């Protein structure tokens, strides 16, 4: 029995269903109501451009500072980046890697939610639209005739399309965070570059796919993103570890999260660019036993 072709982002949600870590935003046709209740807490929704105009970045950043109870600004800024962009970077990375599709990001389609304590919650894209590579429902399982679907000729065009929209949507928010915290734009964008790599690598590991191929796809997109104007000092790199005849692969961030400065007892993360590889390798072996090289339990 033939199955009904799906919208591209519905097909992506289905592709992410087997993953234990898949932090997707809400994807809907309709914008949210201004006020609602989630998990017993009052939520207020802002369109991203209105959020900026209303001083949403300084206000929600201050709320996060109160909640986190740390004072080191670069660490706080990176935690804020995680709260703001984790779902969006996963949506984009997983879409490109798993489905050759890219959600259309824009300041008038991205909705940000703030709870009664002023903290950011899961964002929403509404109306949710996407671009896909040229091809029909038979080979991609999606309905390319839908009005919300943009069909592009090849991967280079898809990467350029996605990069331009990511920069246009995320750039003003990052610029405002930079102005408010004085943490460098290259550092803040470094979070995005790192996540785009890890959020292709991690699904590949869980699905038992070729991780080096996933990494190359991330590098390919990152090159286009950088050429489109997104700044960063250093991109992440892949490392090998474990048994010589069956090595594991994982990655090292290009940008530190600075948690070791916020909490000295925390130390360097296993993916920290400041950690020495000879110290990192045994930690990776412990984290990912050889029998579970395809079963990483990490969000990068």
mmCIF file of C-alpha atoms in Angstrom:
data_model
loop_
_atom_site.group_PDB
_atom_site.id
_atom_site.type_symbol
_atom_site.label_atom_id
_atom_site.label_comp_id
_atom_site.label_asym_id
_atom_site.label_seq_id
_atom_site.Cartn_x
_atom_site.Cartn_y
_atom_site.Cartn_z
ATOM 1 C CA UNK A 1 0.000 0.000 0.000
ATOM 2 C CA UNK A 2 1.464 3.369 -1.039
ATOM 3 C CA UNK A 3 2.123 5.904 1.672
ATOM 4 C CA UNK A 4 1.087 9.526 1.394
ATOM 5 C CA UNK A 5 4.046 11.839 0.682
ATOM 6 C CA UNK A 6 4.931 14.058 3.632
ATOM 7 C CA UNK A 7 5.877 17.681 3.999
ATOM 8 C CA UNK A 8 9.712 17.868 4.185
ATOM 9 C CA UNK A 9 9.857 18.827 7.848
ATOM 10 C CA UNK A 10 7.318 16.136 8.796
ATOM 11 C CA UNK A 11 9.586 13.636 7.058
ATOM 12 C CA UNK A 12 12.514 15.012 9.069
ATOM 13 C CA UNK A 13 10.616 14.606 12.343
ATOM 14 C CA UNK A 14 9.951 10.961 11.387
ATOM 15 C CA UNK A 15 13.647 10.461 10.549
ATOM 16 C CA UNK A 16 14.605 11.798 13.990
ATOM 17 C CA UNK A 17 12.171 9.506 15.832
ATOM 18 C CA UNK A 18 14.754 6.723 16.481
ATOM 19 C CA UNK A 19 17.251 9.181 17.962
ATOM 20 C CA UNK A 20 17.471 9.449 21.773
ATOM 21 C CA UNK A 21 18.703 13.025 21.378
ATOM 22 C CA UNK A 22 16.721 15.127 18.893
ATOM 23 C CA UNK A 23 15.984 18.606 20.283
ATOM 24 C CA UNK A 24 13.649 19.912 17.594
ATOM 25 C CA UNK A 25 11.708 23.172 17.790
ATOM 26 C CA UNK A 26 7.942 23.213 17.482
ATOM 27 C CA UNK A 27 6.961 23.094 13.790
ATOM 28 C CA UNK A 28 3.450 24.333 13.041
ATOM 29 C CA UNK A 29 1.391 26.044 10.365
ATOM 30 C CA UNK A 30 0.004 28.646 12.750
ATOM 31 C CA UNK A 31 1.768 31.172 15.000
ATOM 32 C CA UNK A 32 1.286 30.640 18.738
ATOM 33 C CA UNK A 33 -1.124 32.567 20.909
ATOM 34 C CA UNK A 34 0.555 35.439 22.716
ATOM 35 C CA UNK A 35 0.048 33.808 26.131
ATOM 36 C CA UNK A 36 -0.347 30.162 27.059
ATOM 37 C CA UNK A 37 0.483 27.674 29.796
ATOM 38 C CA UNK A 38 3.052 24.892 29.458
ATOM 39 C CA UNK A 39 3.734 22.414 32.253
ATOM 40 C CA UNK A 40 1.824 24.638 34.641
ATOM 41 C CA UNK A 41 3.916 27.703 33.810
ATOM 42 C CA UNK A 42 2.824 30.890 32.068
ATOM 43 C CA UNK A 43 4.522 31.353 28.679
ATOM 44 C CA UNK A 44 4.722 34.477 26.541
ATOM 45 C CA UNK A 45 5.528 34.214 22.835
ATOM 46 C CA UNK A 46 7.435 36.783 20.762
ATOM 47 C CA UNK A 47 8.187 36.802 17.092
ATOM 48 C CA UNK A 48 11.999 36.991 16.846
ATOM 49 C CA UNK A 49 12.072 40.482 15.346
ATOM 50 C CA UNK A 50 9.637 41.728 18.014
ATOM 51 C CA UNK A 51 11.717 39.976 20.686
ATOM 52 C CA UNK A 52 14.727 42.010 19.619
ATOM 53 C CA UNK A 53 12.806 45.276 19.490
ATOM 54 C CA UNK A 54 11.347 44.699 22.957
ATOM 55 C CA UNK A 55 14.750 44.151 24.603
ATOM 56 C CA UNK A 56 14.168 40.415 24.889
ATOM 57 C CA UNK A 57 17.854 39.473 24.751
ATOM 58 C CA UNK A 58 18.974 41.571 27.768
ATOM 59 C CA UNK A 59 15.887 40.597 29.754
ATOM 60 C CA UNK A 60 16.090 36.844 29.141
ATOM 61 C CA UNK A 61 19.877 36.909 29.557
ATOM 62 C CA UNK A 62 19.417 38.557 32.979
ATOM 63 C CA UNK A 63 16.904 35.850 33.898
ATOM 64 C CA UNK A 64 19.403 33.168 32.941
ATOM 65 C CA UNK A 65 22.121 34.852 35.018
ATOM 66 C CA UNK A 66 19.820 34.768 38.051
ATOM 67 C CA UNK A 67 19.048 31.101 37.459
ATOM 68 C CA UNK A 68 22.613 29.941 36.761
ATOM 69 C CA UNK A 69 24.252 31.751 39.663
ATOM 70 C CA UNK A 70 27.628 32.170 37.942
ATOM 71 C CA UNK A 71 29.430 35.357 37.016
ATOM 72 C CA UNK A 72 31.861 34.498 34.205
ATOM 73 C CA UNK A 73 30.408 36.262 31.179
ATOM 74 C CA UNK A 74 31.762 34.076 28.341
ATOM 75 C CA UNK A 75 30.363 30.948 30.030
ATOM 76 C CA UNK A 76 27.013 32.640 30.556
ATOM 77 C CA UNK A 77 26.940 33.849 26.956
ATOM 78 C CA UNK A 78 27.564 30.322 25.670
ATOM 79 C CA UNK A 79 24.814 28.957 27.905
ATOM 80 C CA UNK A 80 22.504 31.606 26.523
ATOM 81 C CA UNK A 81 23.463 30.579 22.993
ATOM 82 C CA UNK A 82 22.483 27.015 23.890
ATOM 83 C CA UNK A 83 19.105 28.149 25.207
ATOM 84 C CA UNK A 84 18.493 30.277 22.135
ATOM 85 C CA UNK A 85 19.845 28.145 19.290
ATOM 86 C CA UNK A 86 20.115 24.488 20.300
ATOM 87 C CA UNK A 87 16.855 23.457 18.608
ATOM 88 C CA UNK A 88 17.419 25.587 15.517
ATOM 89 C CA UNK A 89 20.945 24.305 14.897
ATOM 90 C CA UNK A 90 19.769 20.727 15.380
ATOM 91 C CA UNK A 91 16.861 21.271 12.984
ATOM 92 C CA UNK A 92 19.176 22.637 10.321
ATOM 93 C CA UNK A 93 22.003 20.120 10.772
ATOM 94 C CA UNK A 94 19.755 17.062 11.010
ATOM 95 C CA UNK A 95 17.660 18.267 8.075
ATOM 96 C CA UNK A 96 20.675 18.653 5.800
ATOM 97 C CA UNK A 97 22.252 15.379 6.875
ATOM 98 C CA UNK A 98 19.221 13.095 7.151
ATOM 99 C CA UNK A 99 16.865 14.488 4.516
ATOM 100 C CA UNK A 100 18.717 16.932 2.255
ATOM 101 C CA UNK A 101 16.276 19.600 3.391
ATOM 102 C CA UNK A 102 16.644 22.927 5.177
ATOM 103 C CA UNK A 103 14.050 24.739 7.249
ATOM 104 C CA UNK A 104 13.438 28.308 6.152
ATOM 105 C CA UNK A 105 14.620 30.449 9.061
ATOM 106 C CA UNK A 106 13.583 34.089 9.301
ATOM 107 C CA UNK A 107 12.861 36.699 11.934
ATOM 108 C CA UNK A 108 9.173 36.736 11.045
ATOM 109 C CA UNK A 109 8.765 32.936 11.219
ATOM 110 C CA UNK A 110 10.835 32.209 14.324
ATOM 111 C CA UNK A 111 8.871 32.512 17.569
ATOM 112 C CA UNK A 112 10.648 32.618 20.924
ATOM 113 C CA UNK A 113 8.960 31.660 24.170
ATOM 114 C CA UNK A 114 9.762 33.093 27.590
ATOM 115 C CA UNK A 115 8.398 31.642 30.823
ATOM 116 C CA UNK A 116 7.100 33.503 33.853
ATOM 117 C CA UNK A 117 10.660 33.725 35.238
ATOM 118 C CA UNK A 118 11.908 35.319 32.037
ATOM 119 C CA UNK A 119 13.800 32.233 30.823
ATOM 120 C CA UNK A 120 13.780 30.995 27.234
ATOM 121 C CA UNK A 121 11.810 27.878 26.366
ATOM 122 C CA UNK A 122 11.500 25.763 23.198
ATOM 123 C CA UNK A 123 11.134 27.966 20.105
ATOM 124 C CA UNK A 124 8.654 27.514 17.271
ATOM 125 C CA UNK A 125 8.791 27.915 13.501
ATOM 126 C CA UNK A 126 5.444 29.043 12.129
ATOM 127 C CA UNK A 127 4.562 28.762 9.390
ATOM 128 C CA UNK A 128 7.168 26.030 8.913
ATOM 129 C CA UNK A 129 8.614 26.027 5.406
ATOM 130 C CA UNK A 130 11.608 24.242 3.886
ATOM 131 C CA UNK A 131 13.795 23.774 0.833
ATOM 132 C CA UNK A 132 14.672 20.375 -0.640
ATOM 133 C CA UNK A 133 16.843 19.097 -3.443
ATOM 134 C CA UNK A 134 15.202 18.535 -6.811
ATOM 135 C CA UNK A 135 13.456 15.178 -6.907
ATOM 136 C CA UNK A 136 9.993 13.747 -6.548
ATOM 137 C CA UNK A 137 7.981 11.996 -3.855
ATOM 138 C CA UNK A 138 9.100 8.581 -5.091
ATOM 139 C CA UNK A 139 12.764 9.067 -4.173
ATOM 140 C CA UNK A 140 12.482 11.409 -1.189
ATOM 141 C CA UNK A 141 9.133 10.508 0.357
ATOM 142 C CA UNK A 142 8.066 14.160 0.378
ATOM 143 C CA UNK A 143 5.532 16.146 -1.594
ATOM 144 C CA UNK A 144 7.604 18.679 -3.515
ATOM 145 C CA UNK A 145 4.486 20.203 -5.048
ATOM 146 C CA UNK A 146 3.380 21.711 -1.743
ATOM 147 C CA UNK A 147 3.331 25.544 -1.819
ATOM 148 C CA UNK A 148 5.575 25.832 1.251
ATOM 149 C CA UNK A 149 8.380 23.814 -0.397
ATOM 150 C CA UNK A 150 11.265 25.414 -2.304
ATOM 151 C CA UNK A 151 12.969 23.011 -4.715
ATOM 152 C CA UNK A 152 16.688 23.608 -5.379
ATOM 153 C CA UNK A 153 18.915 22.133 -8.044
ATOM 154 C CA UNK A 154 21.857 20.742 -6.079
ATOM 155 C CA UNK A 155 23.597 20.551 -2.724
ATOM 156 C CA UNK A 156 25.653 23.694 -3.275
ATOM 157 C CA UNK A 157 22.481 25.668 -3.910
ATOM 158 C CA UNK A 158 20.811 24.143 -0.855
ATOM 159 C CA UNK A 159 23.784 24.995 1.375
ATOM 160 C CA UNK A 160 23.902 28.563 0.088
ATOM 161 C CA UNK A 161 20.144 28.996 0.571
ATOM 162 C CA UNK A 162 20.309 27.643 4.132
ATOM 163 C CA UNK A 163 23.390 29.695 5.058
ATOM 164 C CA UNK A 164 21.890 32.978 3.921
ATOM 165 C CA UNK A 165 18.736 32.394 5.939
ATOM 166 C CA UNK A 166 20.563 31.204 9.046
ATOM 167 C CA UNK A 167 22.719 34.337 9.050
ATOM 168 C CA UNK A 168 19.736 36.616 8.406
ATOM 169 C CA UNK A 169 17.739 35.011 11.238
ATOM 170 C CA UNK A 170 20.413 34.301 13.858
ATOM 171 C CA UNK A 171 22.761 37.176 13.066
ATOM 172 C CA UNK A 172 20.706 40.002 14.635
ATOM 173 C CA UNK A 173 20.176 37.960 17.822
ATOM 174 C CA UNK A 174 23.897 37.143 18.059
ATOM 175 C CA UNK A 175 24.809 40.765 17.379
ATOM 176 C CA UNK A 176 22.525 41.890 20.204
ATOM 177 C CA UNK A 177 24.019 39.323 22.596
ATOM 178 C CA UNK A 178 27.488 40.542 21.600
ATOM 179 C CA UNK A 179 26.504 44.159 22.324
ATOM 180 C CA UNK A 180 24.981 43.248 25.656
ATOM 181 C CA UNK A 181 27.741 40.951 26.955
ATOM 182 C CA UNK A 182 30.784 42.174 24.986
ATOM 183 C CA UNK A 183 31.602 38.524 24.236
ATOM 184 C CA UNK A 184 33.052 38.343 20.725
ATOM 185 C CA UNK A 185 30.898 37.497 17.732
ATOM 186 C CA UNK A 186 33.429 34.873 16.603
ATOM 187 C CA UNK A 187 33.071 33.120 19.954
ATOM 188 C CA UNK A 188 29.278 33.239 19.800
ATOM 189 C CA UNK A 189 29.129 32.019 16.214
ATOM 190 C CA UNK A 190 31.609 29.321 17.235
ATOM 191 C CA UNK A 191 28.786 27.689 19.201
ATOM 192 C CA UNK A 192 26.725 27.493 16.003
ATOM 193 C CA UNK A 193 29.583 26.031 13.955
ATOM 194 C CA UNK A 194 30.328 23.437 16.629
ATOM 195 C CA UNK A 195 26.712 22.351 16.965
ATOM 196 C CA UNK A 196 26.204 22.054 13.226
ATOM 197 C CA UNK A 197 29.054 19.512 13.200
ATOM 198 C CA UNK A 198 28.042 17.591 16.315
ATOM 199 C CA UNK A 199 24.398 17.505 15.274
ATOM 200 C CA UNK A 200 25.304 15.634 12.106
ATOM 201 C CA UNK A 201 27.867 13.420 13.831
ATOM 202 C CA UNK A 202 25.608 12.320 16.670
ATOM 203 C CA UNK A 203 22.688 11.108 14.493
ATOM 204 C CA UNK A 204 25.163 9.219 12.314
ATOM 205 C CA UNK A 205 26.546 7.445 15.378
ATOM 206 C CA UNK A 206 23.124 6.489 16.696
ATOM 207 C CA UNK A 207 21.950 5.267 13.295
ATOM 208 C CA UNK A 208 25.111 3.266 12.656
ATOM 209 C CA UNK A 209 25.943 5.361 9.593
ATOM 210 C CA UNK A 210 29.351 6.394 8.261
ATOM 211 C CA UNK A 211 30.465 9.064 10.695
ATOM 212 C CA UNK A 212 33.287 10.373 8.531
ATOM 213 C CA UNK A 213 30.782 10.974 5.747
ATOM 214 C CA UNK A 214 28.539 12.863 8.167
ATOM 215 C CA UNK A 215 31.526 14.926 9.275
ATOM 216 C CA UNK A 216 32.433 15.791 5.687
ATOM 217 C CA UNK A 217 28.877 16.960 5.097
ATOM 218 C CA UNK A 218 29.118 19.221 8.139
ATOM 219 C CA UNK A 219 32.457 20.596 6.954
ATOM 220 C CA UNK A 220 30.991 21.249 3.526
ATOM 221 C CA UNK A 221 28.115 23.252 4.968
ATOM 222 C CA UNK A 222 30.396 25.081 7.407
ATOM 223 C CA UNK A 223 32.604 26.244 4.527
ATOM 224 C CA UNK A 224 29.584 27.767 2.794
ATOM 225 C CA UNK A 225 28.349 29.316 6.048
ATOM 226 C CA UNK A 226 31.727 30.952 6.641
ATOM 227 C CA UNK A 227 31.930 32.179 3.056
ATOM 228 C CA UNK A 228 28.431 33.652 3.463
ATOM 229 C CA UNK A 229 29.644 35.851 6.316
ATOM 230 C CA UNK A 230 29.330 33.899 9.577
ATOM 231 C CA UNK A 231 32.577 34.512 11.531
ATOM 232 C CA UNK A 232 34.481 32.019 13.648
ATOM 233 C CA UNK A 233 38.067 31.634 14.839
ATOM 234 C CA UNK A 234 38.473 27.895 14.582
ATOM 235 C CA UNK A 235 36.220 25.105 13.379
ATOM 236 C CA UNK A 236 35.882 21.776 15.210
ATOM 237 C CA UNK A 237 37.965 18.762 14.248
ATOM 238 C CA UNK A 238 37.438 15.012 14.211
ATOM 239 C CA UNK A 239 39.563 12.722 16.410
ATOM 240 C CA UNK A 240 40.008 8.954 16.603
ATOM 241 C CA UNK A 241 40.388 6.899 19.753
ATOM 242 C CA UNK A 242 40.344 3.362 21.070
ATOM 243 C CA UNK A 243 41.372 0.111 19.409
ATOM 244 C CA UNK A 244 43.601 0.434 16.345
ATOM 245 C CA UNK A 245 41.657 -2.213 14.386
ATOM 246 C CA UNK A 246 38.284 -0.691 15.281
ATOM 247 C CA UNK A 247 38.820 2.951 16.191
ATOM 248 C CA UNK A 248 36.073 5.174 17.408
ATOM 249 C CA UNK A 249 35.613 8.663 16.068
ATOM 250 C CA UNK A 250 34.318 11.741 17.793
ATOM 251 C CA UNK A 251 35.102 15.438 17.659
ATOM 252 C CA UNK A 252 36.729 18.351 19.431
ATOM 253 C CA UNK A 253 34.989 21.697 19.523
ATOM 254 C CA UNK A 254 36.497 24.704 17.857
ATOM 255 C CA UNK A 255 35.219 27.019 20.602
ATOM 256 C CA UNK A 256 35.375 26.452 24.363
ATOM 257 C CA UNK A 257 32.130 26.615 26.351
ATOM 258 C CA UNK A 258 34.076 28.083 29.324
ATOM 259 C CA UNK A 259 32.291 25.896 31.864
ATOM 260 C CA UNK A 260 35.664 25.181 33.442
ATOM 261 C CA UNK A 261 35.890 28.881 34.303
ATOM 262 C CA UNK A 262 32.367 29.043 35.676
ATOM 263 C CA UNK A 263 32.920 25.943 37.814
ATOM 264 C CA UNK A 264 36.598 25.051 38.469
ATOM 265 C CA UNK A 265 35.599 21.580 39.711
ATOM 266 C CA UNK A 266 34.050 20.866 36.320
ATOM 267 C CA UNK A 267 37.379 20.815 34.506
ATOM 268 C CA UNK A 268 37.700 20.602 30.733
ATOM 269 C CA UNK A 269 34.924 18.873 28.786
ATOM 270 C CA UNK A 270 36.009 15.767 26.866
ATOM 271 C CA UNK A 271 35.378 17.748 23.661
ATOM 272 C CA UNK A 272 37.160 20.900 24.885
ATOM 273 C CA UNK A 273 39.718 22.388 22.466
ATOM 274 C CA UNK A 274 41.904 23.254 25.477
ATOM 275 C CA UNK A 275 42.228 19.611 26.578
ATOM 276 C CA UNK A 276 45.307 17.660 25.439
ATOM 277 C CA UNK A 277 44.514 14.754 23.133
ATOM 278 C CA UNK A 278 46.552 12.313 25.232
ATOM 279 C CA UNK A 279 44.274 13.149 28.174
ATOM 280 C CA UNK A 280 41.157 13.179 26.016
ATOM 281 C CA UNK A 281 41.594 9.730 24.460
ATOM 282 C CA UNK A 282 41.147 7.571 27.593
ATOM 283 C CA UNK A 283 38.128 9.664 28.536
ATOM 284 C CA UNK A 284 36.585 8.951 25.118
ATOM 285 C CA UNK A 285 37.323 5.246 25.470
ATOM 286 C CA UNK A 286 35.497 5.283 28.802
ATOM 287 C CA UNK A 287 32.594 7.309 27.424
ATOM 288 C CA UNK A 288 32.205 5.199 24.271
ATOM 289 C CA UNK A 289 33.201 1.546 24.790
ATOM 290 C CA UNK A 290 34.163 -0.266 21.590
ATOM 291 C CA UNK A 291 30.942 -2.299 21.726
ATOM 292 C CA UNK A 292 28.965 0.943 21.667
ATOM 293 C CA UNK A 293 30.831 3.011 19.085
ATOM 294 C CA UNK A 294 27.515 3.371 17.286
ATOM 295 C CA UNK A 295 25.593 4.227 20.447
ATOM 296 C CA UNK A 296 26.922 7.545 21.721
ATOM 297 C CA UNK A 297 24.973 9.092 24.554
ATOM 298 C CA UNK A 298 26.007 12.700 24.120
ATOM 299 C CA UNK A 299 24.697 15.912 22.584
ATOM 300 C CA UNK A 300 28.226 17.054 21.790
#
